[in-house]
Amino acid sequence: MKTLYSTTDIEKRVLELADTITSDYRGKKPVFIGVLKGSFILLADLLRAVYTKGLTEVAVDFLTVSSYGLGTESNRKPTVTHDVTTDIAGKDLLIVEDIVDTGYTLQFVQQLLKERGPHSLKTLAFLDKIERREIEVPVEYIGFRLVGTPWVEGYGLDGGAFGRGRPEIVAKTP
Ligand code: PRP
């Protein structure tokens, strides 16, 4: 097992992203939409970071989407198991994802939310497995680009149900 990003790396990157997002959303009241389950730790850190930097009027909602189950291969057919409860028409939405891999999950989520008429829609993916992308999806904010295609665990990402609480991000063999 190899540490890819330490807690210090993660903290620093979240603060950098928070700086950009705070400036981009100045004067707006965005809704951060966390894609569960993987995004809950990132969303909590990001929310507090932007608040500290002055973006205090942020609403939060969650959407649960799954396409991996306990396995390591996407079935490319994401399904919603829990929908947002916010009326998002006319709102400035920021999708918060832990990782983008094939792109199927984000494409599905972006399409679903777009159909509801938001004022704007942007996406943050903390990890980007760019080499594995099968469909193009717009991602405005990226934490780290993964080189090679290791299976990763920690900071919200699971390795077969467990390991989401690992504070750093590690590479694992499936
Ligand atoms: C993971 C991850 C993303 C998705 C990315 O979710 O959180 O949502 O896979 O993969 P893709 O780009 O190939 O679609 P998963 O289905 O494992 O659910 P989880 O967040 O509950 O772990």
PDB file of N, CA, C and O in Angstrom, residues 6 13 30 39 53-54 153 162 168:
ATOM      1  N   SER A   6      -0.989  12.711   1.393  1.00  0.00           N
ATOM      2  CA  SER A   6      -0.992  12.739   2.860  1.00  0.00           C
ATOM      3  C   SER A   6      -2.095  13.673   3.346  1.00  0.00           C
ATOM      4  O   SER A   6      -2.675  14.438   2.544  1.00  0.00           O
ATOM      5  N   ARG A  13      -4.687  21.210  -0.547  1.00  0.00           N
ATOM      6  CA  ARG A  13      -5.439  21.269  -1.808  1.00  0.00           C
ATOM      7  C   ARG A  13      -6.886  21.716  -1.588  1.00  0.00           C
ATOM      8  O   ARG A  13      -7.444  22.469  -2.397  1.00  0.00           O
ATOM      9  N   PRO A  30     -24.699  29.528  -3.443  1.00  0.00           N
ATOM     10  CA  PRO A  30     -24.700  28.240  -4.140  1.00  0.00           C
ATOM     11  C   PRO A  30     -25.254  27.099  -3.298  1.00  0.00           C
ATOM     12  O   PRO A  30     -25.378  27.211  -2.076  1.00  0.00           O
ATOM     13  N   SER A  39     -18.342  11.380  -1.165  1.00  0.00           N
ATOM     14  CA  SER A  39     -17.982  12.800  -1.043  1.00  0.00           C
ATOM     15  C   SER A  39     -18.174  13.403   0.339  1.00  0.00           C
ATOM     16  O   SER A  39     -17.873  14.582   0.540  1.00  0.00           O
ATOM     17  N   LYS A  53     -13.425  31.357   4.583  1.00  0.00           N
ATOM     18  CA  LYS A  53     -12.918  32.338   3.620  1.00  0.00           C
ATOM     19  C   LYS A  53     -13.981  33.367   3.232  1.00  0.00           C
ATOM     20  O   LYS A  53     -13.750  34.203   2.368  1.00  0.00           O
ATOM     21  N   GLY A  54     -15.174  33.269   3.811  1.00  0.00           N
ATOM     22  CA  GLY A  54     -16.181  34.307   3.590  1.00  0.00           C
ATOM     23  C   GLY A  54     -17.409  33.883   2.805  1.00  0.00           C
ATOM     24  O   GLY A  54     -18.355  34.651   2.671  1.00  0.00           O
ATOM     25  N   GLU A 153      -8.085   4.364  -1.856  1.00  0.00           N
ATOM     26  CA  GLU A 153      -8.917   4.264  -0.651  1.00  0.00           C
ATOM     27  C   GLU A 153      -8.555   5.395   0.301  1.00  0.00           C
ATOM     28  O   GLU A 153      -7.414   5.819   0.375  1.00  0.00           O
ATOM     29  N   PHE A 162     -15.197  -0.712   3.314  1.00  0.00           N
ATOM     30  CA  PHE A 162     -14.473  -0.118   4.446  1.00  0.00           C
ATOM     31  C   PHE A 162     -13.379   0.838   3.965  1.00  0.00           C
ATOM     32  O   PHE A 162     -13.090   0.917   2.776  1.00  0.00           O
ATOM     33  N   GLU A 168      -5.670   9.663   5.006  1.00  0.00           N
ATOM     34  CA  GLU A 168      -4.901   9.967   3.788  1.00  0.00           C
ATOM     35  C   GLU A 168      -5.469   9.134   2.637  1.00  0.00           C
ATOM     36  O   GLU A 168      -6.313   8.264   2.848  1.00  0.00           O
TER      37      GLU A 168
END
